Amino acid sequence: MPQRVLNFSVEGTQESFTSNAGTILFGEYLKAIRVDKLCNAHLPLPQSNRGYQPFEHIQPLLLMLHSGGRVLEDVRRIHNDRGLKETLKMKRIPIAESIGKWITRHGLQGVYGIESINRALLKRHLKTFTEPLTLDIDASVIFSQKHTAETTYKMQSGYTPMIGHINGGFLLHSEFRSGNIAPADGNLTFVKRCQEQLPKDKALSFFRADSASYQAALFNHCNTHRITYTVGARLDTSVYANIQEITAWKPFQTKEGSTHHVKETIAEFIHTMHDTDHAFRMIVVKKTVTPLLPEMWDMLSTEEKLNLAKDRYHVIATNADESLSAEEVVRFYRKRGDTSENRIKEFKNGFNLSYLPSSDFIANAFYFQIGVLAYNLFILFKQTLRKSWQKHTVATIRYKLYHLAGKVVKHSRKTVLKVQEEFVETFHAIRERIYKASLE
């Protein structure tokens, strides 16, 4: 008999187990909010009765992305999970190669179909909203060596999708773009398309973006539609000349009223561009910096610090009225670090959208949109979780919920999912909220 370090043996069994007990709840949620019907209504149907329905392609992809799959071939993890398949009644699952061919075959139709599905889900999401809608847009980079990839503004080949979030959550609209398209190209058109996604009874109140959106046409559009914009400005010669004329600087303070930083001050002036139809406020944040390491800075005297100090400026353009102070405008703008940039990181890294399965540009655009759908469904699904979990990233939810072990038992025509005792109450609470969502 072979020797082992610990005294236990390993045996096989024909019982149904799953390492994705929590993922089953997400699968139940898909049925509750009728994602299956949305997919079969908006995506291309098979040409024969024996073909796979659209949801039969989309469902394993969504489950794979939520459970942490990194590449298209990881769909086999769903195919091999007997407990998950039996509980969700997944009778047929196409293999990865079939899904890849389906994505390539229906590329452009798939892109438009997923957009329609996201619009339907957006209506559900906005039912819980009472606060004004804020749109954050930003370009991202997906590095790739595929032959359809072009050199991006970061001097590496890839793609530069444009992404728009509302209120730091739901991904309202996205465009999968070639890498050689600059982040400033087509921003006005993108904002208009974001507005088109909204229901007729909803409208944007605020728009927030970096300096790539510092464009007169975009400012005019926002002003016409009564959208308060807060956009990073370019420090051109005209703006710099106005800054040099400022004499009254005041310390930038936090919301609580304390000084934000001893070397950060704030001021503002009125500005206009050649093609804008209105004047707007320019908020200037001056930060005094030195090229020294922090440890060396503490060793210097006040006089030495003043001799080494250099001023750097960050400028924000806004049409906000005087009811918003300069400090409030800056604080509002800086929130985009979380509501846009961190959300894009969660979208790309959490669902591995840095991976693209095809060398075909349109097929990759379709797969990217499926990733958008997976992300938005995660935003919605978190509403069924306890409040302390609703700010978690998908990686944390995988650890706390999705990847819990379970055993599936069939008895008297009933399917029973058995999990560790300490998680039973959590599962019951989530399933109750899922049922309430099915009634909406």
Coordinates of C-alpha atoms in Angstrom, one line a residue:
M1 CA 0.0 0.0 0.0
P2 CA 1.5 3.4 -1.0
Q3 CA 2.6 5.7 1.8
R4 CA 1.0 9.2 2.3
V5 CA 1.7 12.2 4.6
L6 CA -1.9 12.4 5.9
N7 CA -4.2 9.5 6.8
F8 CA -7.0 9.9 4.2
S9 CA -7.9 8.2 1.0
V10 CA -9.4 9.5 -2.3
E11 CA -12.4 7.8 -4.0
G12 CA -14.7 8.6 -6.8
T13 CA -18.5 9.0 -6.7
Q14 CA -21.4 9.4 -9.0
E15 CA -23.2 11.9 -6.8
S16 CA -23.7 15.4 -8.2
F17 CA -21.5 18.1 -6.6
T18 CA -20.8 21.6 -7.6
S19 CA -18.1 24.1 -6.8
N20 CA -20.4 26.9 -7.9
A21 CA -23.3 26.7 -5.5
G22 CA -23.6 30.5 -5.3
T23 CA -23.3 30.8 -9.1
I24 CA -26.5 28.8 -9.3
L25 CA -28.3 31.7 -7.5
F26 CA -27.1 34.0 -10.3
G27 CA -28.4 31.5 -12.8
E28 CA -31.8 31.6 -11.1
Y29 CA -31.7 35.4 -11.2
L30 CA -31.3 35.3 -15.0
K31 CA -34.5 33.3 -15.3
A32 CA -36.3 35.5 -12.7
I33 CA -35.7 38.7 -14.7
R34 CA -36.4 36.9 -18.0
V35 CA -32.9 37.2 -19.6
D36 CA -33.6 34.0 -21.5
K37 CA -36.6 35.6 -23.2
L38 CA -34.7 38.8 -23.9
C39 CA -31.9 36.9 -25.5
N40 CA -34.2 34.7 -27.7
A41 CA -36.1 37.9 -28.7
H42 CA -33.2 40.1 -29.6
L43 CA -30.5 37.8 -30.8
P44 CA -30.5 35.8 -34.1
L45 CA -32.5 32.5 -33.9
P46 CA -31.2 29.2 -35.3
Q47 CA -32.1 28.2 -38.8
S48 CA -33.3 24.8 -37.8
N49 CA -35.2 23.3 -34.8
R50 CA -32.1 21.3 -33.8
G51 CA -30.0 24.4 -33.5
Y52 CA -29.1 26.1 -30.2
Q53 CA -31.3 28.9 -29.0
P54 CA -29.5 32.2 -28.4
F55 CA -29.8 31.9 -24.6
E56 CA -28.2 28.5 -24.8
H57 CA -25.1 30.2 -26.1
I58 CA -25.3 33.2 -23.8
Q59 CA -26.1 31.5 -20.5
P60 CA -22.9 29.4 -20.2
L61 CA -20.9 32.5 -21.2
L62 CA -22.5 34.6 -18.5
L63 CA -22.0 31.8 -15.9
M64 CA -18.4 31.4 -17.0
L65 CA -17.6 35.1 -16.8
H66 CA -19.2 35.4 -13.3
S67 CA -17.5 32.4 -11.9
G68 CA -14.1 33.6 -13.0
G69 CA -13.5 32.1 -16.4
R70 CA -10.6 33.8 -18.2
V71 CA -10.9 32.5 -21.8
L72 CA -13.7 31.1 -24.0
E73 CA -12.4 27.6 -23.5
D74 CA -13.3 27.9 -19.8
V75 CA -16.9 27.3 -20.7
R76 CA -16.0 23.6 -20.3
R77 CA -16.0 24.3 -16.5
I78 CA -19.8 25.0 -16.7
H79 CA -20.2 21.9 -19.0
N80 CA -18.4 19.7 -16.5
D81 CA -20.3 21.0 -13.4
R82 CA -23.1 18.4 -13.1
G83 CA -24.6 19.9 -10.0
L84 CA -25.0 23.3 -11.6
K85 CA -26.4 21.9 -14.8
E86 CA -29.0 19.8 -13.0
T87 CA -30.1 22.6 -10.7
L88 CA -30.5 25.1 -13.6
K89 CA -31.9 22.5 -15.9
M90 CA -29.3 23.2 -18.6
K91 CA -29.9 20.2 -20.9
R92 CA -27.7 21.4 -23.8
I93 CA -24.5 23.4 -23.6
P94 CA -22.5 24.1 -26.8
I95 CA -18.8 23.6 -26.7
A96 CA -16.4 26.5 -26.8
E97 CA -15.7 26.1 -30.5
S98 CA -19.4 26.2 -31.4
I99 CA -19.9 29.3 -29.3
G100 CA -16.9 31.0 -31.0
K101 CA -18.3 30.2 -34.4
W102 CA -21.7 31.5 -33.4
I103 CA -20.2 34.8 -32.1
T104 CA -18.3 35.2 -35.4
R105 CA -21.3 34.4 -37.5
H106 CA -23.6 36.9 -35.8
G107 CA -21.2 39.6 -34.9
L108 CA -23.0 42.8 -35.9
Q109 CA -26.4 41.5 -35.2
G110 CA -25.2 40.3 -31.8
V111 CA -23.8 43.8 -31.0
Y112 CA -27.2 45.4 -31.7
G113 CA -29.0 42.6 -29.9
I114 CA -27.0 42.9 -26.7
E115 CA -27.6 46.7 -26.8
S116 CA -31.4 46.1 -26.9
I117 CA -31.1 43.7 -24.0
N118 CA -29.1 46.2 -21.9
R119 CA -31.8 48.9 -22.6
A120 CA -34.5 46.6 -21.2
L121 CA -32.3 45.9 -18.1
L122 CA -31.6 49.6 -17.7
K123 CA -35.4 50.2 -17.2
R124 CA -35.4 47.7 -14.4
H125 CA -32.3 49.3 -12.9
L126 CA -33.6 52.9 -13.0
K127 CA -36.8 51.9 -11.1
T128 CA -34.7 52.1 -7.9
F129 CA -33.2 55.5 -8.8
T130 CA -34.4 58.8 -7.2
E131 CA -31.2 60.8 -7.5
P132 CA -30.2 62.8 -10.6
L133 CA -28.4 60.9 -13.3
T134 CA -24.7 61.5 -13.9
L135 CA -22.9 60.2 -17.0
D136 CA -19.2 59.4 -16.8
I137 CA -17.4 58.6 -20.0
D138 CA -13.8 57.5 -20.6
A139 CA -11.8 55.6 -23.1
S140 CA -9.9 52.5 -22.1
V141 CA -7.2 50.4 -23.8
I142 CA -7.2 46.6 -24.5
F143 CA -3.7 45.6 -25.5
S144 CA -3.6 42.9 -28.2
Q145 CA -1.4 41.5 -30.9
K146 CA -4.2 40.4 -33.2
H147 CA -3.8 41.5 -36.8
T148 CA -6.9 43.8 -36.6
A149 CA -5.3 45.6 -33.6
E150 CA -3.9 49.1 -34.3
T151 CA -1.4 51.2 -32.4
T152 CA -3.1 53.0 -29.5
Y153 CA -2.3 56.4 -27.9
K154 CA -0.2 54.4 -25.4
M155 CA 2.0 53.3 -28.3
Q156 CA 1.1 49.7 -28.1
S157 CA -1.2 47.8 -30.4
G158 CA -4.8 47.1 -29.3
Y159 CA -8.3 48.5 -29.2
T160 CA -9.7 51.6 -27.4
P161 CA -13.3 51.1 -26.4
M162 CA -15.3 54.1 -25.1
I163 CA -17.3 53.4 -22.0
G164 CA -20.1 55.3 -20.3
H165 CA -21.4 54.7 -16.8
I166 CA -24.4 56.3 -15.0
N167 CA -24.1 57.1 -11.3
G168 CA -21.0 55.0 -11.0
G169 CA -22.7 51.7 -11.8
F170 CA -24.7 50.5 -14.8
L171 CA -22.8 50.6 -18.0
L172 CA -25.1 52.7 -20.1
H173 CA -23.4 52.5 -23.5
S174 CA -20.1 51.3 -24.9
E175 CA -18.4 51.4 -28.3
F176 CA -15.7 48.9 -29.3
R177 CA -13.2 51.0 -31.2
S178 CA -10.1 50.5 -33.3
G179 CA -6.9 51.3 -31.5
N180 CA -5.9 54.1 -33.8
I181 CA -9.1 56.1 -32.8
A182 CA -8.1 58.9 -30.4
P183 CA -10.1 59.2 -27.1
A184 CA -11.3 62.6 -28.2
D185 CA -12.9 61.4 -31.4
G186 CA -16.7 61.2 -31.6
N187 CA -17.3 62.1 -28.0
L188 CA -20.4 64.2 -28.8
T189 CA -21.9 61.4 -30.8
F190 CA -21.2 59.0 -28.0
V191 CA -22.9 61.2 -25.4
K192 CA -26.0 61.5 -27.7
R193 CA -26.1 57.7 -28.0
C194 CA -25.9 57.4 -24.3
Q195 CA -28.9 59.7 -24.0
E196 CA -30.8 57.5 -26.6
Q197 CA -30.4 54.5 -24.2
L198 CA -32.4 56.2 -21.5
P199 CA -36.2 55.8 -21.2
K200 CA -38.2 58.8 -22.3
D201 CA -39.1 59.8 -18.8
K202 CA -35.4 60.0 -17.8
A203 CA -32.7 62.6 -18.6
L204 CA -29.1 63.3 -17.7
S205 CA -28.5 66.0 -15.2
F206 CA -24.7 65.9 -15.0
F207 CA -21.9 65.0 -17.3
R208 CA -18.3 64.3 -16.2
A209 CA -15.2 63.5 -18.2
D210 CA -11.5 64.1 -18.6
S211 CA -9.8 66.6 -20.9
A212 CA -10.5 64.4 -24.0
S213 CA -14.0 65.8 -23.8
Y214 CA -12.9 69.4 -23.6
Q215 CA -14.7 70.3 -26.8
A216 CA -16.9 73.3 -27.7
A217 CA -19.5 71.2 -29.5
L218 CA -20.0 69.0 -26.5
F219 CA -20.2 72.0 -24.2
N220 CA -22.9 73.5 -26.4
H221 CA -24.9 70.3 -26.5
C222 CA -24.8 70.0 -22.7
N223 CA -25.8 73.6 -22.2
T224 CA -28.7 73.2 -24.7
H225 CA -30.0 70.1 -22.9
R226 CA -29.5 71.6 -19.5
I227 CA -26.8 69.2 -18.5
T228 CA -24.3 70.4 -16.0
Y229 CA -20.9 69.4 -17.3
T230 CA -17.7 69.1 -15.3
V231 CA -14.8 68.4 -17.6
G232 CA -11.1 68.4 -17.3
A233 CA -9.7 71.4 -19.3
R234 CA -6.6 71.7 -21.4
L235 CA -3.9 74.1 -20.1
D236 CA -3.5 76.0 -23.4
T237 CA -1.8 79.4 -23.7
S238 CA -5.1 81.3 -23.2
V239 CA -6.0 79.4 -20.1
Y240 CA -2.5 79.8 -18.7
A241 CA -2.5 83.5 -19.3
N242 CA -5.7 83.8 -17.3
I243 CA -4.2 81.8 -14.5
Q244 CA -1.2 84.1 -14.3
E245 CA -3.5 87.0 -13.6
I246 CA -5.1 85.3 -10.6
T247 CA -4.1 87.0 -7.3
A248 CA -6.7 85.6 -4.9
W249 CA -5.9 81.9 -4.1
K250 CA -7.5 80.2 -1.1
P251 CA -6.7 76.8 0.5
F252 CA -8.7 73.9 -0.9
Q253 CA -10.8 72.5 1.9
T254 CA -12.4 69.1 2.4
K255 CA -16.2 68.6 2.8
E256 CA -15.7 68.7 6.6
G257 CA -14.0 72.2 6.4
S258 CA -10.5 71.2 7.2
T259 CA -7.6 72.1 4.9
H260 CA -7.2 69.5 2.2
H261 CA -3.5 69.8 1.7
V262 CA -1.1 72.5 2.8
K263 CA 0.2 72.9 -0.7
E264 CA -3.1 72.9 -2.6
T265 CA -5.0 76.1 -3.3
I266 CA -8.0 77.0 -5.5
A267 CA -9.3 79.9 -7.6
E268 CA -11.6 80.4 -10.6
F269 CA -12.2 82.7 -13.6
I270 CA -14.7 83.0 -16.5
H271 CA -13.6 81.6 -19.8
T272 CA -15.0 80.9 -23.3
M273 CA -13.8 79.0 -26.4
H274 CA -14.0 80.3 -30.0
D275 CA -17.0 78.0 -30.9
T276 CA -18.9 77.9 -27.6
D277 CA -22.2 79.7 -27.4
H278 CA -21.8 80.5 -23.7
A279 CA -19.2 81.5 -21.2
F280 CA -18.3 79.0 -18.4
R281 CA -16.4 78.7 -15.2
M282 CA -12.8 77.5 -15.0
I283 CA -11.9 76.1 -11.7
V284 CA -8.1 76.1 -11.1
V285 CA -6.4 73.9 -8.5
K286 CA -2.8 74.9 -7.9
K287 CA -0.6 72.3 -6.3
T288 CA 2.9 73.2 -5.1
V289 CA 5.3 70.3 -5.7
T290 CA 9.0 69.6 -5.5
P291 CA 11.1 67.0 -7.3
L292 CA 12.3 65.6 -4.0
L293 CA 11.4 62.4 -2.2
P294 CA 9.0 62.8 0.8
E295 CA 11.7 61.8 3.2
M296 CA 14.1 64.6 2.0
W297 CA 11.2 67.1 2.0
D298 CA 10.8 66.7 5.8
M299 CA 14.5 67.5 6.3
L300 CA 14.3 70.9 4.6
S301 CA 13.7 74.2 6.3
T302 CA 10.7 76.4 5.3
E303 CA 13.0 78.8 3.3
E304 CA 14.6 75.8 1.4
K305 CA 11.1 74.5 0.6
L306 CA 10.0 77.8 -0.8
N307 CA 13.1 78.0 -3.0
L308 CA 12.4 74.5 -4.5
A309 CA 8.7 74.8 -4.8
K310 CA 7.1 74.6 -8.3
D311 CA 3.4 75.2 -9.2
R312 CA 1.3 72.8 -11.1
Y313 CA -2.2 73.5 -12.3
H314 CA -5.2 71.3 -12.9
V315 CA -8.1 73.0 -14.5
I316 CA -11.8 72.0 -14.6
A317 CA -14.4 73.5 -17.0
T318 CA -18.0 73.7 -15.8
N319 CA -21.3 75.4 -16.5
A320 CA -22.5 74.9 -13.0
D321 CA -24.1 77.9 -11.4
E322 CA -22.9 79.7 -8.3
S323 CA -24.9 77.3 -6.1
L324 CA -22.0 75.0 -6.4
S325 CA -18.8 76.4 -5.0
A326 CA -15.4 75.9 -6.6
E327 CA -14.5 73.4 -3.9
E328 CA -17.7 71.4 -4.5
V329 CA -17.1 71.3 -8.2
V330 CA -13.6 69.9 -7.7
R331 CA -14.9 67.3 -5.2
F332 CA -17.6 66.3 -7.6
Y333 CA -15.1 66.0 -10.5
R334 CA -12.7 63.9 -8.5
K335 CA -15.4 61.3 -7.8
R336 CA -14.9 60.1 -11.3
G337 CA -11.8 58.3 -10.1
D338 CA -14.2 55.9 -8.4
T339 CA -17.3 56.2 -10.5
S340 CA -15.6 55.8 -13.9
E341 CA -12.0 54.7 -13.7
N342 CA -12.4 52.1 -11.0
R343 CA -15.6 50.8 -12.5
I344 CA -13.8 50.3 -15.8
K345 CA -11.0 48.4 -14.0
E346 CA -13.7 46.2 -12.4
F347 CA -15.3 45.7 -15.8
K348 CA -12.1 44.8 -17.6
N349 CA -10.3 43.0 -14.9
G350 CA -13.2 41.4 -13.0
F351 CA -14.6 39.9 -16.2
N352 CA -11.3 39.6 -18.0
L353 CA -12.3 41.7 -21.0
S354 CA -8.6 42.1 -21.8
Y355 CA -9.1 38.8 -23.5
L356 CA -10.6 38.7 -26.9
P357 CA -11.3 35.3 -28.6
S358 CA -11.1 36.1 -32.3
S359 CA -9.0 37.8 -34.9
D360 CA -12.2 39.2 -36.4
F361 CA -12.9 42.8 -35.3
I362 CA -16.7 42.5 -35.3
A363 CA -16.7 39.1 -33.5
N364 CA -14.5 40.7 -30.7
A365 CA -17.0 43.6 -30.5
F366 CA -19.8 41.1 -30.0
Y367 CA -17.8 39.3 -27.3
F368 CA -17.1 42.6 -25.6
Q369 CA -20.8 43.4 -25.6
I370 CA -21.5 40.1 -23.9
G371 CA -19.0 41.2 -21.3
V372 CA -20.9 44.4 -20.9
L373 CA -24.1 42.4 -20.3
A374 CA -22.3 40.2 -17.7
Y375 CA -21.1 43.3 -15.9
N376 CA -24.6 45.0 -15.9
L377 CA -26.2 41.8 -14.7
F378 CA -23.7 41.7 -11.8
I379 CA -24.8 45.3 -10.9
L380 CA -28.4 44.2 -10.9
F381 CA -27.7 40.9 -9.1
K382 CA -25.9 42.6 -6.2
Q383 CA -29.3 44.3 -5.3
T384 CA -30.4 40.8 -4.1
L385 CA -27.4 40.5 -1.7
R386 CA -27.2 41.9 1.8
K387 CA -26.3 45.6 1.9
S388 CA -22.8 45.0 3.3
W389 CA -22.0 43.0 0.1
Q390 CA -23.4 45.4 -2.4
K391 CA -20.2 47.4 -2.8
H392 CA -18.0 44.3 -3.2
T393 CA -16.2 43.6 -6.4
V394 CA -16.9 40.4 -8.4
A395 CA -13.7 38.9 -7.1
T396 CA -15.0 39.2 -3.5
I397 CA -18.4 37.9 -4.4
R398 CA -16.8 34.9 -6.0
Y399 CA -15.0 34.2 -2.8
K400 CA -17.9 34.8 -0.5
L401 CA -20.8 33.3 -2.6
Y402 CA -20.2 32.0 -6.1
H403 CA -17.5 29.4 -5.3
L404 CA -19.2 27.8 -2.3
A405 CA -19.4 24.0 -2.5
G406 CA -22.8 22.3 -2.8
K407 CA -24.3 18.9 -3.3
V408 CA -27.4 18.3 -5.5
V409 CA -29.8 15.6 -4.5
K410 CA -33.0 14.6 -6.3
H411 CA -35.8 13.1 -4.2
S412 CA -39.5 12.7 -4.9
R413 CA -39.3 14.8 -8.0
K414 CA -37.6 17.6 -6.1
T415 CA -34.2 19.0 -6.6
V416 CA -32.3 19.9 -3.3
L417 CA -29.2 22.0 -3.2
K418 CA -27.3 21.2 0.0
V419 CA -24.7 23.7 1.2
Q420 CA -22.8 24.1 4.5
E421 CA -25.2 24.9 7.4
E422 CA -23.8 28.4 8.0
F423 CA -24.7 29.5 4.4
V424 CA -28.3 28.2 4.3
E425 CA -29.9 31.4 5.7
T426 CA -27.9 33.5 3.3
F427 CA -29.1 31.4 0.3
H428 CA -32.8 31.6 1.5
A429 CA -32.6 35.4 1.8
I430 CA -31.1 35.9 -1.6
R431 CA -33.6 33.5 -3.2
E432 CA -36.5 35.4 -1.6
R433 CA -35.2 38.7 -3.1
I434 CA -34.8 36.9 -6.5
Y435 CA -38.4 35.8 -6.4
K436 CA -39.5 39.4 -5.6
A437 CA -37.5 40.6 -8.6
S438 CA -39.3 38.1 -10.8
L439 CA -42.6 39.8 -9.9
E440 CA -41.5 43.2 -11.2

